[in-house]
Amino acid sequence: MNNPASHRLAIYPGSFDPVTNGHVDLIARALHLFDNLIVAVAQNPSKTPLFSGDERCAMITESMRASEVVSELARVETVVFDGLLAHLAVARGATAIVRGLRAVSDFEFEFQIALTNRTLAPSVETVFLMPNARYTFLSSTIIKDVARHGGDVSRLVPPNVAVRLKTRFAKP
Ligand code: ADP
């Protein structure tokens, strides 16, 4: 069932492998625009993620607890999903899909996905948000590369994520 027009629910999908300060920044921005937010963690087995879906969800919730977004935790739900995002959006009665744009290089792919999702779910708009400029270079892939080689990621990810990365890449 669709939500009443006055209730604005958005879905923010991604791999979040792991969540970064850029993602947390986007969650905070989305909460200024929408009443509720579902952060939808894509299982993406084809991408062979470093963390399981449940671990990625847990890291998002922990990150919010540790940040300024904490007071908004009640408005955020974190789910793992495995099918088509458009189907999830319609099933949950979402008004919008939120995606982040860091640079022009993100645009082409995002444009393609947004128009595909519009074909599949015409009632759901895709909304693009820009992070704070200091996070525009951040990606989960870069974070994993730095952490894998023992680099310090503590200013790029929430503290709980830095700890989990350290444990995951600890030499036996
Ligand atoms: P995906 O594999 O779907 O791209 P990601 O976890 O890499 O999943 O990203 C999820 C969403 O968050 C995407 O819209 C991406 O553009 C956005 N995003 C990723 N990193 C940042 C960042 N540093 N700042 C803002 N948005 C970001």
mmCIF file of C-alpha atoms and ligand atoms in Angstrom:
data_model
loop_
_atom_site.group_PDB
_atom_site.id
_atom_site.type_symbol
_atom_site.label_atom_id
_atom_site.label_comp_id
_atom_site.label_asym_id
_atom_site.label_seq_id
_atom_site.Cartn_x
_atom_site.Cartn_y
_atom_site.Cartn_z
ATOM 1 C CA MET A 1 0.000 0.000 0.000
ATOM 2 C CA ASN A 2 1.304 3.449 -0.856
ATOM 3 C CA ASN A 3 1.983 5.933 1.895
ATOM 4 C CA PRO A 4 -0.227 8.992 2.133
ATOM 5 C CA ALA A 5 1.192 11.913 0.120
ATOM 6 C CA SER A 6 2.064 13.754 3.294
ATOM 7 C CA HIS A 7 4.418 10.995 4.377
ATOM 8 C CA ARG A 8 7.694 11.015 2.515
ATOM 9 C CA LEU A 9 9.627 7.770 2.542
ATOM 10 C CA ALA A 10 12.863 7.411 0.585
ATOM 11 C CA ILE A 11 15.133 4.468 -0.125
ATOM 12 C CA TYR A 12 18.901 4.907 -0.186
ATOM 13 C CA PRO A 13 20.349 1.807 -1.875
ATOM 14 C CA GLY A 14 23.960 0.757 -2.208
ATOM 15 C CA SER A 15 26.589 -1.809 -1.383
ATOM 16 C CA PHE A 16 27.867 0.027 1.718
ATOM 17 C CA ASP A 17 30.864 -2.325 1.839
ATOM 18 C CA PRO A 18 31.617 -0.659 4.220
ATOM 19 C CA VAL A 19 29.686 2.519 5.038
ATOM 20 C CA THR A 20 31.900 5.654 4.842
ATOM 21 C CA ASN A 21 31.651 9.214 6.142
ATOM 22 C CA GLY A 22 30.323 10.128 2.686
ATOM 23 C CA HIS A 23 27.389 7.726 3.083
ATOM 24 C CA VAL A 24 26.633 9.031 6.595
ATOM 25 C CA ASP A 25 26.689 12.591 5.239
ATOM 26 C CA LEU A 26 24.154 11.580 2.581
ATOM 27 C CA ILE A 27 21.889 9.866 5.119
ATOM 28 C CA ALA A 28 21.807 13.082 7.167
ATOM 29 C CA ARG A 29 20.942 15.139 4.068
ATOM 30 C CA ALA A 30 18.203 12.707 3.032
ATOM 31 C CA LEU A 31 16.651 12.986 6.502
ATOM 32 C CA HIS A 32 16.248 16.736 5.942
ATOM 33 C CA LEU A 33 14.087 16.008 2.922
ATOM 34 C CA PHE A 34 12.188 12.882 3.900
ATOM 35 C CA ASP A 35 10.248 11.712 6.955
ATOM 36 C CA ASN A 36 11.685 8.221 6.874
ATOM 37 C CA LEU A 37 14.578 6.552 5.148
ATOM 38 C CA ILE A 38 15.250 2.920 4.304
ATOM 39 C CA VAL A 39 18.937 2.261 3.814
ATOM 40 C CA ALA A 40 18.863 -0.765 1.515
ATOM 41 C CA VAL A 41 22.021 -2.842 1.510
ATOM 42 C CA ALA A 42 22.383 -4.777 -1.747
ATOM 43 C CA GLN A 43 23.587 -8.352 -1.219
ATOM 44 C CA ASN A 44 25.484 -8.171 -4.528
ATOM 45 C CA PRO A 45 27.095 -11.603 -4.440
ATOM 46 C CA SER A 46 28.609 -10.867 -7.869
ATOM 47 C CA LYS A 47 30.731 -8.120 -6.292
ATOM 48 C CA THR A 48 32.120 -10.527 -3.635
ATOM 49 C CA PRO A 49 31.741 -8.049 -0.802
ATOM 50 C CA LEU A 50 34.219 -7.891 2.078
ATOM 51 C CA PHE A 51 31.447 -7.826 4.707
ATOM 52 C CA SER A 52 28.202 -9.824 4.805
ATOM 53 C CA GLY A 53 24.889 -8.031 4.306
ATOM 54 C CA ASP A 54 24.119 -8.282 8.023
ATOM 55 C CA GLU A 55 27.541 -6.896 8.970
ATOM 56 C CA ARG A 56 27.081 -3.973 6.571
ATOM 57 C CA CYS A 57 23.646 -3.222 8.080
ATOM 58 C CA ALA A 58 25.049 -3.402 11.599
ATOM 59 C CA MET A 59 27.886 -1.017 10.676
ATOM 60 C CA ILE A 60 25.397 1.528 9.311
ATOM 61 C CA THR A 61 23.338 1.486 12.517
ATOM 62 C CA GLU A 62 26.463 1.661 14.709
ATOM 63 C CA SER A 63 27.807 4.550 12.606
ATOM 64 C CA MET A 64 24.627 6.515 13.055
ATOM 65 C CA ARG A 65 24.712 5.911 16.809
ATOM 66 C CA ALA A 66 28.201 7.412 16.878
ATOM 67 C CA SER A 67 27.348 10.467 14.768
ATOM 68 C CA GLU A 68 25.164 13.554 14.783
ATOM 69 C CA VAL A 69 22.493 11.502 13.049
ATOM 70 C CA VAL A 70 21.893 9.532 16.257
ATOM 71 C CA SER A 71 18.767 11.470 17.233
ATOM 72 C CA GLU A 72 17.274 10.505 13.872
ATOM 73 C CA LEU A 73 17.835 6.779 14.271
ATOM 74 C CA ALA A 74 14.118 6.134 14.789
ATOM 75 C CA ARG A 75 13.437 7.462 11.286
ATOM 76 C CA VAL A 76 15.894 5.098 9.621
ATOM 77 C CA GLU A 77 15.452 1.439 8.822
ATOM 78 C CA THR A 78 18.271 -0.693 7.478
ATOM 79 C CA VAL A 79 17.467 -3.714 5.318
ATOM 80 C CA VAL A 80 19.375 -6.216 3.215
ATOM 81 C CA PHE A 81 17.866 -6.752 -0.226
ATOM 82 C CA ASP A 82 18.484 -9.117 -3.040
ATOM 83 C CA GLY A 83 16.078 -8.376 -5.866
ATOM 84 C CA LEU A 84 15.185 -5.360 -7.944
ATOM 85 C CA LEU A 85 15.358 -2.035 -6.160
ATOM 86 C CA ALA A 86 12.317 -0.764 -8.084
ATOM 87 C CA HIS A 87 10.233 -3.646 -6.715
ATOM 88 C CA LEU A 88 11.362 -2.950 -3.151
ATOM 89 C CA ALA A 89 10.592 0.753 -3.587
ATOM 90 C CA VAL A 90 7.051 0.068 -4.797
ATOM 91 C CA ALA A 91 6.423 -2.647 -2.201
ATOM 92 C CA ARG A 92 7.446 -0.276 0.595
ATOM 93 C CA GLY A 93 5.528 2.700 -0.836
ATOM 94 C CA ALA A 94 8.631 4.841 -1.268
ATOM 95 C CA THR A 95 8.354 8.317 -2.760
ATOM 96 C CA ALA A 96 11.951 8.475 -3.883
ATOM 97 C CA ILE A 97 15.234 6.677 -4.414
ATOM 98 C CA VAL A 98 18.218 8.626 -3.097
ATOM 99 C CA ARG A 99 21.625 8.311 -4.740
ATOM 100 C CA GLY A 100 24.844 10.232 -4.260
ATOM 101 C CA LEU A 101 26.730 12.157 -6.931
ATOM 102 C CA ARG A 102 30.377 12.726 -6.119
ATOM 103 C CA ALA A 103 31.688 13.759 -9.524
ATOM 104 C CA VAL A 104 30.697 13.924 -13.164
ATOM 105 C CA SER A 105 32.090 10.397 -13.507
ATOM 106 C CA ASP A 106 29.193 9.068 -11.395
ATOM 107 C CA PHE A 107 26.636 10.704 -13.636
ATOM 108 C CA GLU A 108 26.426 8.478 -16.703
ATOM 109 C CA PHE A 109 25.863 5.243 -14.799
ATOM 110 C CA GLU A 110 23.446 6.862 -12.346
ATOM 111 C CA PHE A 111 21.456 8.429 -15.194
ATOM 112 C CA GLN A 112 21.071 5.014 -16.849
ATOM 113 C CA ILE A 113 19.916 3.369 -13.610
ATOM 114 C CA ALA A 114 17.550 6.200 -12.739
ATOM 115 C CA LEU A 115 15.782 5.997 -16.105
ATOM 116 C CA THR A 116 15.587 2.208 -15.886
ATOM 117 C CA ASN A 117 14.079 2.460 -12.419
ATOM 118 C CA ARG A 118 11.595 5.027 -13.714
ATOM 119 C CA THR A 119 10.466 2.548 -16.373
ATOM 120 C CA LEU A 120 10.043 -0.165 -13.738
ATOM 121 C CA ALA A 121 8.480 2.102 -11.102
ATOM 122 C CA PRO A 122 7.064 5.313 -12.649
ATOM 123 C CA SER A 123 5.769 6.591 -9.303
ATOM 124 C CA VAL A 124 9.214 6.693 -7.706
ATOM 125 C CA GLU A 125 11.543 9.635 -8.437
ATOM 126 C CA THR A 126 15.313 9.323 -8.176
ATOM 127 C CA VAL A 127 16.871 12.178 -6.228
ATOM 128 C CA PHE A 128 20.589 12.943 -6.339
ATOM 129 C CA LEU A 129 22.345 14.511 -3.391
ATOM 130 C CA MET A 130 25.883 15.875 -3.227
ATOM 131 C CA PRO A 131 27.972 15.177 -0.135
ATOM 132 C CA ASN A 132 30.061 17.734 1.682
ATOM 133 C CA ALA A 133 32.984 18.553 -0.665
ATOM 134 C CA ARG A 134 35.461 16.923 1.683
ATOM 135 C CA TYR A 135 33.877 13.525 1.012
ATOM 136 C CA THR A 136 33.650 13.727 -2.772
ATOM 137 C CA PHE A 137 36.772 11.600 -3.277
ATOM 138 C CA LEU A 138 35.645 8.850 -0.897
ATOM 139 C CA SER A 139 34.568 5.401 -1.998
ATOM 140 C CA SER A 140 34.280 2.082 -0.169
ATOM 141 C CA THR A 141 36.745 0.598 -2.669
ATOM 142 C CA ILE A 142 39.438 3.155 -1.826
ATOM 143 C CA ILE A 143 38.825 2.671 1.889
ATOM 144 C CA LYS A 144 39.289 -1.092 1.549
ATOM 145 C CA ASP A 145 42.504 -0.646 -0.457
ATOM 146 C CA VAL A 146 43.986 1.713 2.134
ATOM 147 C CA ALA A 147 42.928 -0.473 5.079
ATOM 148 C CA ARG A 148 44.169 -3.666 3.403
ATOM 149 C CA HIS A 149 47.656 -2.183 3.239
ATOM 150 C CA GLY A 150 47.630 -0.950 6.824
ATOM 151 C CA GLY A 151 46.823 2.706 6.077
ATOM 152 C CA ASP A 152 44.928 4.941 8.506
ATOM 153 C CA VAL A 153 41.268 5.336 7.498
ATOM 154 C CA SER A 154 40.098 6.839 10.791
ATOM 155 C CA ARG A 155 39.196 10.210 9.260
ATOM 156 C CA LEU A 156 37.324 8.658 6.348
ATOM 157 C CA VAL A 157 34.988 6.192 8.046
ATOM 158 C CA PRO A 158 33.071 6.121 11.348
ATOM 159 C CA PRO A 159 35.157 4.774 14.297
ATOM 160 C CA ASN A 160 33.305 1.438 14.466
ATOM 161 C CA VAL A 161 34.042 0.814 10.776
ATOM 162 C CA ALA A 162 37.736 1.602 11.239
ATOM 163 C CA VAL A 163 37.870 -1.016 14.018
ATOM 164 C CA ARG A 164 36.102 -3.657 11.922
ATOM 165 C CA LEU A 165 38.441 -3.027 8.971
ATOM 166 C CA LYS A 166 41.480 -3.340 11.211
ATOM 167 C CA THR A 167 40.206 -6.658 12.571
ATOM 168 C CA ARG A 168 39.321 -7.968 9.123
ATOM 169 C CA PHE A 169 42.749 -7.170 7.683
ATOM 170 C CA ALA A 170 44.743 -8.092 10.797
ATOM 171 C CA LYS A 171 47.720 -10.302 10.025
ATOM 172 C CA PRO A 172 47.205 -13.765 11.560
HETATM 173 P P1 ADP B 1 26.898 1.098 -5.227
HETATM 174 O O1 ADP B 1 27.700 -0.167 -5.308
HETATM 175 O O2 ADP B 1 25.453 0.925 -5.416
HETATM 176 O O3 ADP B 1 27.451 2.268 -5.993
HETATM 177 P P2 ADP B 1 27.959 2.347 -2.882
HETATM 178 O O4 ADP B 1 27.885 1.823 -1.494
HETATM 179 O O5 ADP B 1 29.308 2.467 -3.487
HETATM 180 O O6 ADP B 1 26.996 1.439 -3.682
HETATM 181 O O7 ADP B 1 27.229 3.751 -2.944
HETATM 182 C C1 ADP B 1 25.885 3.890 -2.599
HETATM 183 C C2 ADP B 1 25.447 5.264 -2.981
HETATM 184 O O8 ADP B 1 26.144 6.215 -2.197
HETATM 185 C C3 ADP B 1 25.721 5.654 -4.431
HETATM 186 O O9 ADP B 1 24.690 6.508 -4.874
HETATM 187 C C4 ADP B 1 27.003 6.413 -4.367
HETATM 188 O O10 ADP B 1 27.094 7.366 -5.415
HETATM 189 C C5 ADP B 1 26.838 7.106 -3.023
HETATM 190 N N1 ADP B 1 28.126 7.390 -2.433
HETATM 191 C C6 ADP B 1 29.174 6.567 -2.263
HETATM 192 N N2 ADP B 1 30.219 7.202 -1.690
HETATM 193 C C7 ADP B 1 29.806 8.479 -1.489
HETATM 194 C C8 ADP B 1 30.431 9.651 -0.979
HETATM 195 N N3 ADP B 1 31.693 9.664 -0.582
HETATM 196 N N4 ADP B 1 29.699 10.766 -0.940
HETATM 197 C C9 ADP B 1 28.418 10.766 -1.385
HETATM 198 N N5 ADP B 1 27.788 9.729 -1.911
HETATM 199 C C10 ADP B 1 28.464 8.588 -1.965
#
